[in-house]
């Protein structure tokens, strides 16, 4: 095997980017961002006075002589799929929109990497950073700061920078290091470098680096005061003579990282390679705390190149910090020239900055710069630098090592695909990263499908609405990308996507047929939690074998062919018939003959191996007759040679044990369900499987399910029967109506199995990138007014400030509300419902609704306990509430507590009378 350059010492410390995602102004995905960059798009919008006033912009700000009515903020930040991540509506409204978007972008980054969060091997670390949250302050005013106790803590948990990384780790089930990294404007790149370092010291095996910048207030414009970094004309012009500053932009970006050698070994798609990086601080070598330093940046660039083992002449492009300020750009350029000007060059190094397109994204600036470079390297194109006409004379661009590319162009011919990314933070923390494009090894394209097109397209979502959107996006994707191999797409879906309750599966012979079925409607539904925890049993019965199906699988599915040949070779080595010739039809097979039984046994074993290779977890195998022998050898109870000998009518000489089965022949974790004594009672097999927890019965040989003789003693009687053979002419006729080759019975069985909710554990087949991402629901979560939002932060049942006209102070802890608390004739049950509704952010909590089924969490439970205690003066412990779970159960417990309290009062009075 040819050795790759990536096996050399130069790449021992290299980090692979295996996935990424992002959302930015007018670009909901990175594909949208790339299109905008190629088109020279600028995100800035200029707002009229009516819009500004509607957005709440103060009149004093509008009248300021330095006011600029421009914004580069995103739209739709009030939208979020709270249910997907298990948040209640109340929690979603309380949550900083930056954190909401970071959760969704994190999920999409893992999908782009074809990694299921929480399901990857090894530890996954999270390294996050973002802008300071002003969401509560700007949407409800300073009153939010007077909250105390759990209200204050809850508000902090959903809005504090400290919790960005740990929320992502918690909701995605990631158990590696979880760190929030903050270094002002360089945060986005510094946290990527921190993630790389944690990978190199083996603190984690996969790392998510994610940065966000979402600001409040929304779309007000800004003041471009003299001496500030904000642009007076509303445009950012990096390195240009007309540059007068920057403008604030927004976005969230994420990358998924692995050690390069691990990514190659695991078959990940690699978007780019981080060769080296450096982080430093300017220290005192600058004019002031907020001023940058040439010496500090020069040292940074030198260190980063040394870390990568490269010279400055190896770098063809630099994505600069490029804020377009009169002070920052010349200092940055002087440091770049002092390092990059030392190496001789045949072509200049190209320089650009995405801030001209999106504005300055603050904590996310370095992240989006890195993502722009990864897109450039992967697509071999450098997009135009906009807002640039002539160089800032303070730079000294003429005669330097750099040029600005103002038109889209291919990567410079003959130049290595190596780029640098700079990010500098207010306060002097700097980061520079060296990134290289990945060269995929040469090979046949497209690679053959190892499963021979047996896998159906398996789509799943958390809601019916999202599933319909996912089906539509996949239909559009397959129409637009006709070059995508359907089998690899199906394998990527099974291996690289989470399997959720709402499911659709499409068994199709061609992409066109898959599109037709997705557009005209496919069977789907919600798999129960019990189904998704059920076990799968394989029943191997004696009967008519579908030789045509197995012949197709032998020719097209590598896993089936490999298992079949392993068995056929052992048969032929012991003077048995040539099973391959028999299967392919070059040798006649008589019904009921020993040859037919040998062939049926071999096909059954090969089908079982293909099931496992396809991702089916077989927990049990049972069989009758020939099927019993196949089940025995697959589960390790009988050697393969002994089974072949029995079927061929041969017995080993006395004292000679049969040979063992081939290596890897036994199915992993599959248990044998013994053949019933005294006959072939299929019901007994089914009953035994059901008693063992089986819910999915895959049947080879029996077209119809027998009825169980009796329900198992433990009451587990529900199961799904899925045949592995074509049954009936009607089904065959229906398949003949499809365009192109019809899906085989094996693919249809897998489709039915997934749709019913069976667990799949697919192997590492080829992973495709740029598949459709999960369509998050865009539900609005935003306070409609400051007063209502203040009320949301208060403990449930607590009135608005100043509502008590009597002027009485607040109740003491544990003291019930006064009778004159303006409740009127409202029943206790209704008041309790109000408390639960407020804590959960809903309005329809019924007395017998389950707390957890309606989205309850420990935080909302704490709020409910506080509200009930204030209402009744009685205390129910948090653990007790979470056991009672319904309003009616809690009311019954409160009545019991009230009776106990009355009894204690009577006892106390009796004691007092006895004393006096």
PDB file of N, CA, C and O in Angstrom, residues 580-620:
ATOM      1  N   UNK A 580     -21.570 -21.871  -4.908  1.00  0.00           N
ATOM      2  CA  UNK A 580     -21.615 -20.648  -5.717  1.00  0.00           C
ATOM      3  C   UNK A 580     -22.223 -20.952  -7.079  1.00  0.00           C
ATOM      4  O   UNK A 580     -23.079 -20.212  -7.580  1.00  0.00           O
ATOM      5  N   UNK A 581     -21.812 -22.064  -7.685  1.00  0.00           N
ATOM      6  CA  UNK A 581     -22.390 -22.461  -8.968  1.00  0.00           C
ATOM      7  C   UNK A 581     -23.887 -22.717  -8.838  1.00  0.00           C
ATOM      8  O   UNK A 581     -24.691 -22.335  -9.700  1.00  0.00           O
ATOM      9  N   UNK A 582     -24.252 -23.338  -7.732  1.00  0.00           N
ATOM     10  CA  UNK A 582     -25.668 -23.627  -7.510  1.00  0.00           C
ATOM     11  C   UNK A 582     -26.464 -22.331  -7.386  1.00  0.00           C
ATOM     12  O   UNK A 582     -27.551 -22.189  -7.958  1.00  0.00           O
ATOM     13  N   UNK A 583     -25.946 -21.366  -6.638  1.00  0.00           N
ATOM     14  CA  UNK A 583     -26.682 -20.106  -6.447  1.00  0.00           C
ATOM     15  C   UNK A 583     -26.818 -19.340  -7.754  1.00  0.00           C
ATOM     16  O   UNK A 583     -27.886 -18.778  -8.057  1.00  0.00           O
ATOM     17  N   UNK A 584     -25.741 -19.295  -8.527  1.00  0.00           N
ATOM     18  CA  UNK A 584     -25.761 -18.492  -9.747  1.00  0.00           C
ATOM     19  C   UNK A 584     -26.489 -19.191 -10.892  1.00  0.00           C
ATOM     20  O   UNK A 584     -26.556 -18.662 -12.009  1.00  0.00           O
ATOM     21  N   UNK A 585     -27.004 -20.389 -10.630  1.00  0.00           N
ATOM     22  CA  UNK A 585     -27.860 -21.034 -11.615  1.00  0.00           C
ATOM     23  C   UNK A 585     -27.143 -21.853 -12.643  1.00  0.00           C
ATOM     24  O   UNK A 585     -27.765 -22.323 -13.609  1.00  0.00           O
ATOM     25  N   UNK A 586     -25.843 -22.082 -12.485  1.00  0.00           N
ATOM     26  CA  UNK A 586     -25.120 -22.898 -13.464  1.00  0.00           C
ATOM     27  C   UNK A 586     -25.199 -24.383 -13.130  1.00  0.00           C
ATOM     28  O   UNK A 586     -24.676 -25.208 -13.851  1.00  0.00           O
ATOM     29  N   UNK A 587     -25.846 -24.706 -12.032  1.00  0.00           N
ATOM     30  CA  UNK A 587     -26.017 -26.117 -11.655  1.00  0.00           C
ATOM     31  C   UNK A 587     -27.427 -26.290 -11.100  1.00  0.00           C
ATOM     32  O   UNK A 587     -27.879 -25.509 -10.270  1.00  0.00           O
ATOM     33  N   UNK A 588     -28.125 -27.286 -11.565  1.00  0.00           N
ATOM     34  CA  UNK A 588     -29.520 -27.484 -11.188  1.00  0.00           C
ATOM     35  C   UNK A 588     -29.622 -27.925  -9.730  1.00  0.00           C
ATOM     36  O   UNK A 588     -28.819 -28.722  -9.236  1.00  0.00           O
ATOM     37  N   UNK A 589     -30.627 -27.390  -9.030  1.00  0.00           N
ATOM     38  CA  UNK A 589     -30.886 -27.750  -7.634  1.00  0.00           C
ATOM     39  C   UNK A 589     -32.272 -28.366  -7.553  1.00  0.00           C
ATOM     40  O   UNK A 589     -33.273 -27.724  -7.879  1.00  0.00           O
ATOM     41  N   UNK A 590     -32.343 -29.623  -7.137  1.00  0.00           N
ATOM     42  CA  UNK A 590     -33.617 -30.321  -7.060  1.00  0.00           C
ATOM     43  C   UNK A 590     -34.323 -29.976  -5.753  1.00  0.00           C
ATOM     44  O   UNK A 590     -33.698 -29.969  -4.688  1.00  0.00           O
ATOM     45  N   UNK A 591     -35.635 -29.699  -5.822  1.00  0.00           N
ATOM     46  CA  UNK A 591     -36.386 -29.407  -4.599  1.00  0.00           C
ATOM     47  C   UNK A 591     -36.301 -30.551  -3.603  1.00  0.00           C
ATOM     48  O   UNK A 591     -36.445 -31.720  -3.970  1.00  0.00           O
ATOM     49  N   UNK A 592     -36.060 -30.218  -2.331  1.00  0.00           N
ATOM     50  CA  UNK A 592     -36.005 -31.216  -1.275  1.00  0.00           C
ATOM     51  C   UNK A 592     -34.698 -31.964  -1.193  1.00  0.00           C
ATOM     52  O   UNK A 592     -34.538 -32.834  -0.327  1.00  0.00           O
ATOM     53  N   UNK A 593     -33.767 -31.707  -2.082  1.00  0.00           N
ATOM     54  CA  UNK A 593     -32.491 -32.412  -2.089  1.00  0.00           C
ATOM     55  C   UNK A 593     -31.565 -31.878  -1.004  1.00  0.00           C
ATOM     56  O   UNK A 593     -31.792 -30.814  -0.416  1.00  0.00           O
ATOM     57  N   UNK A 594     -30.489 -32.685  -0.757  1.00  0.00           N
ATOM     58  CA  UNK A 594     -29.471 -32.215   0.182  1.00  0.00           C
ATOM     59  C   UNK A 594     -28.815 -30.942  -0.315  1.00  0.00           C
ATOM     60  O   UNK A 594     -28.463 -30.054   0.479  1.00  0.00           O
ATOM     61  N   UNK A 595     -28.643 -30.824  -1.635  1.00  0.00           N
ATOM     62  CA  UNK A 595     -28.032 -29.616  -2.194  1.00  0.00           C
ATOM     63  C   UNK A 595     -28.876 -28.385  -1.889  1.00  0.00           C
ATOM     64  O   UNK A 595     -28.353 -27.319  -1.551  1.00  0.00           O
ATOM     65  N   UNK A 596     -30.207 -28.542  -1.979  1.00  0.00           N
ATOM     66  CA  UNK A 596     -31.068 -27.396  -1.676  1.00  0.00           C
ATOM     67  C   UNK A 596     -30.949 -27.006  -0.200  1.00  0.00           C
ATOM     68  O   UNK A 596     -30.927 -25.814   0.142  1.00  0.00           O
ATOM     69  N   UNK A 597     -30.856 -28.015   0.675  1.00  0.00           N
ATOM     70  CA  UNK A 597     -30.722 -27.709   2.091  1.00  0.00           C
ATOM     71  C   UNK A 597     -29.389 -27.019   2.388  1.00  0.00           C
ATOM     72  O   UNK A 597     -29.316 -26.077   3.186  1.00  0.00           O
ATOM     73  N   UNK A 598     -28.313 -27.486   1.754  1.00  0.00           N
ATOM     74  CA  UNK A 598     -27.016 -26.833   1.930  1.00  0.00           C
ATOM     75  C   UNK A 598     -27.067 -25.379   1.446  1.00  0.00           C
ATOM     76  O   UNK A 598     -26.540 -24.474   2.093  1.00  0.00           O
ATOM     77  N   UNK A 599     -27.719 -25.200   0.298  1.00  0.00           N
ATOM     78  CA  UNK A 599     -27.817 -23.852  -0.253  1.00  0.00           C
ATOM     79  C   UNK A 599     -28.685 -22.963   0.645  1.00  0.00           C
ATOM     80  O   UNK A 599     -28.345 -21.792   0.909  1.00  0.00           O
ATOM     81  N   UNK A 600     -29.800 -23.499   1.145  1.00  0.00           N
ATOM     82  CA  UNK A 600     -30.657 -22.727   2.038  1.00  0.00           C
ATOM     83  C   UNK A 600     -29.938 -22.354   3.317  1.00  0.00           C
ATOM     84  O   UNK A 600     -30.075 -21.235   3.828  1.00  0.00           O
ATOM     85  N   UNK A 601     -29.177 -23.307   3.890  1.00  0.00           N
ATOM     86  CA  UNK A 601     -28.390 -23.037   5.094  1.00  0.00           C
ATOM     87  C   UNK A 601     -27.394 -21.906   4.844  1.00  0.00           C
ATOM     88  O   UNK A 601     -27.274 -20.964   5.640  1.00  0.00           O
ATOM     89  N   UNK A 602     -26.688 -21.970   3.729  1.00  0.00           N
ATOM     90  CA  UNK A 602     -25.657 -20.965   3.427  1.00  0.00           C
ATOM     91  C   UNK A 602     -26.272 -19.594   3.184  1.00  0.00           C
ATOM     92  O   UNK A 602     -25.745 -18.565   3.634  1.00  0.00           O
ATOM     93  N   UNK A 603     -27.400 -19.565   2.485  1.00  0.00           N
ATOM     94  CA  UNK A 603     -28.062 -18.288   2.240  1.00  0.00           C
ATOM     95  C   UNK A 603     -28.558 -17.672   3.546  1.00  0.00           C
ATOM     96  O   UNK A 603     -28.462 -16.458   3.757  1.00  0.00           O
ATOM     97  N   UNK A 604     -29.094 -18.503   4.435  1.00  0.00           N
ATOM     98  CA  UNK A 604     -29.583 -17.992   5.714  1.00  0.00           C
ATOM     99  C   UNK A 604     -28.441 -17.377   6.519  1.00  0.00           C
ATOM    100  O   UNK A 604     -28.578 -16.295   7.105  1.00  0.00           O
ATOM    101  N   UNK A 605     -27.300 -18.050   6.539  1.00  0.00           N
ATOM    102  CA  UNK A 605     -26.150 -17.514   7.273  1.00  0.00           C
ATOM    103  C   UNK A 605     -25.657 -16.208   6.648  1.00  0.00           C
ATOM    104  O   UNK A 605     -25.332 -15.240   7.358  1.00  0.00           O
ATOM    105  N   UNK A 606     -25.589 -16.167   5.314  1.00  0.00           N
ATOM    106  CA  UNK A 606     -25.107 -14.967   4.644  1.00  0.00           C
ATOM    107  C   UNK A 606     -26.063 -13.791   4.849  1.00  0.00           C
ATOM    108  O   UNK A 606     -25.636 -12.650   5.033  1.00  0.00           O
ATOM    109  N   UNK A 607     -27.373 -14.072   4.839  1.00  0.00           N
ATOM    110  CA  UNK A 607     -28.346 -13.007   5.092  1.00  0.00           C
ATOM    111  C   UNK A 607     -28.206 -12.455   6.505  1.00  0.00           C
ATOM    112  O   UNK A 607     -28.320 -11.243   6.730  1.00  0.00           O
ATOM    113  N   UNK A 608     -27.946 -13.317   7.466  1.00  0.00           N
ATOM    114  CA  UNK A 608     -27.757 -12.852   8.843  1.00  0.00           C
ATOM    115  C   UNK A 608     -26.547 -11.934   8.938  1.00  0.00           C
ATOM    116  O   UNK A 608     -26.585 -10.890   9.604  1.00  0.00           O
ATOM    117  N   UNK A 609     -25.465 -12.301   8.256  1.00  0.00           N
ATOM    118  CA  UNK A 609     -24.270 -11.446   8.275  1.00  0.00           C
ATOM    119  C   UNK A 609     -24.527 -10.119   7.566  1.00  0.00           C
ATOM    120  O   UNK A 609     -24.020  -9.072   7.974  1.00  0.00           O
ATOM    121  N   UNK A 610     -25.315 -10.148   6.505  1.00  0.00           N
ATOM    122  CA  UNK A 610     -25.648  -8.907   5.817  1.00  0.00           C
ATOM    123  C   UNK A 610     -26.511  -8.005   6.700  1.00  0.00           C
ATOM    124  O   UNK A 610     -26.351  -6.779   6.696  1.00  0.00           O
ATOM    125  N   UNK A 611     -27.421  -8.601   7.475  1.00  0.00           N
ATOM    126  CA  UNK A 611     -28.229  -7.819   8.402  1.00  0.00           C
ATOM    127  C   UNK A 611     -27.341  -7.068   9.396  1.00  0.00           C
ATOM    128  O   UNK A 611     -27.524  -5.871   9.637  1.00  0.00           O
ATOM    129  N   UNK A 612     -26.380  -7.764   9.956  1.00  0.00           N
ATOM    130  CA  UNK A 612     -25.481  -7.140  10.933  1.00  0.00           C
ATOM    131  C   UNK A 612     -24.630  -6.066  10.266  1.00  0.00           C
ATOM    132  O   UNK A 612     -24.436  -4.972  10.818  1.00  0.00           O
ATOM    133  N   UNK A 613     -24.139  -6.341   9.066  1.00  0.00           N
ATOM    134  CA  UNK A 613     -23.342  -5.342   8.346  1.00  0.00           C
ATOM    135  C   UNK A 613     -24.173  -4.111   8.009  1.00  0.00           C
ATOM    136  O   UNK A 613     -23.637  -3.003   7.898  1.00  0.00           O
ATOM    137  N   UNK A 614     -25.479  -4.293   7.852  1.00  0.00           N
ATOM    138  CA  UNK A 614     -26.368  -3.184   7.539  1.00  0.00           C
ATOM    139  C   UNK A 614     -26.743  -2.368   8.764  1.00  0.00           C
ATOM    140  O   UNK A 614     -27.409  -1.337   8.641  1.00  0.00           O
ATOM    141  N   UNK A 615     -26.357  -2.830   9.936  1.00  0.00           N
ATOM    142  CA  UNK A 615     -26.623  -2.067  11.142  1.00  0.00           C
ATOM    143  C   UNK A 615     -27.680  -2.655  12.048  1.00  0.00           C
ATOM    144  O   UNK A 615     -27.983  -2.079  13.091  1.00  0.00           O
ATOM    145  N   UNK A 616     -28.267  -3.787  11.674  1.00  0.00           N
ATOM    146  CA  UNK A 616     -29.294  -4.394  12.512  1.00  0.00           C
ATOM    147  C   UNK A 616     -28.627  -5.084  13.703  1.00  0.00           C
ATOM    148  O   UNK A 616     -27.671  -5.841  13.542  1.00  0.00           O
ATOM    149  N   UNK A 617     -29.144  -4.803  14.874  1.00  0.00           N
ATOM    150  CA  UNK A 617     -28.624  -5.461  16.081  1.00  0.00           C
ATOM    151  C   UNK A 617     -29.468  -6.710  16.348  1.00  0.00           C
ATOM    152  O   UNK A 617     -30.607  -6.614  16.790  1.00  0.00           O
ATOM    153  N   UNK A 618     -28.907  -7.864  16.044  1.00  0.00           N
ATOM    154  CA  UNK A 618     -29.612  -9.129  16.267  1.00  0.00           C
ATOM    155  C   UNK A 618     -29.332  -9.598  17.691  1.00  0.00           C
ATOM    156  O   UNK A 618     -28.196  -9.929  18.036  1.00  0.00           O
ATOM    157  N   UNK A 619     -30.391  -9.626  18.495  1.00  0.00           N
ATOM    158  CA  UNK A 619     -30.234 -10.056  19.880  1.00  0.00           C
ATOM    159  C   UNK A 619     -30.473 -11.551  20.046  1.00  0.00           C
ATOM    160  O   UNK A 619     -29.924 -12.171  20.954  1.00  0.00           O
ATOM    161  N   UNK A 620     -31.320 -12.122  19.176  1.00  0.00           N
ATOM    162  CA  UNK A 620     -31.667 -13.540  19.271  1.00  0.00           C
ATOM    163  C   UNK A 620     -31.788 -14.140  17.881  1.00  0.00           C
ATOM    164  O   UNK A 620     -32.182 -13.437  16.939  1.00  0.00           O
TER     165      UNK A 620
END
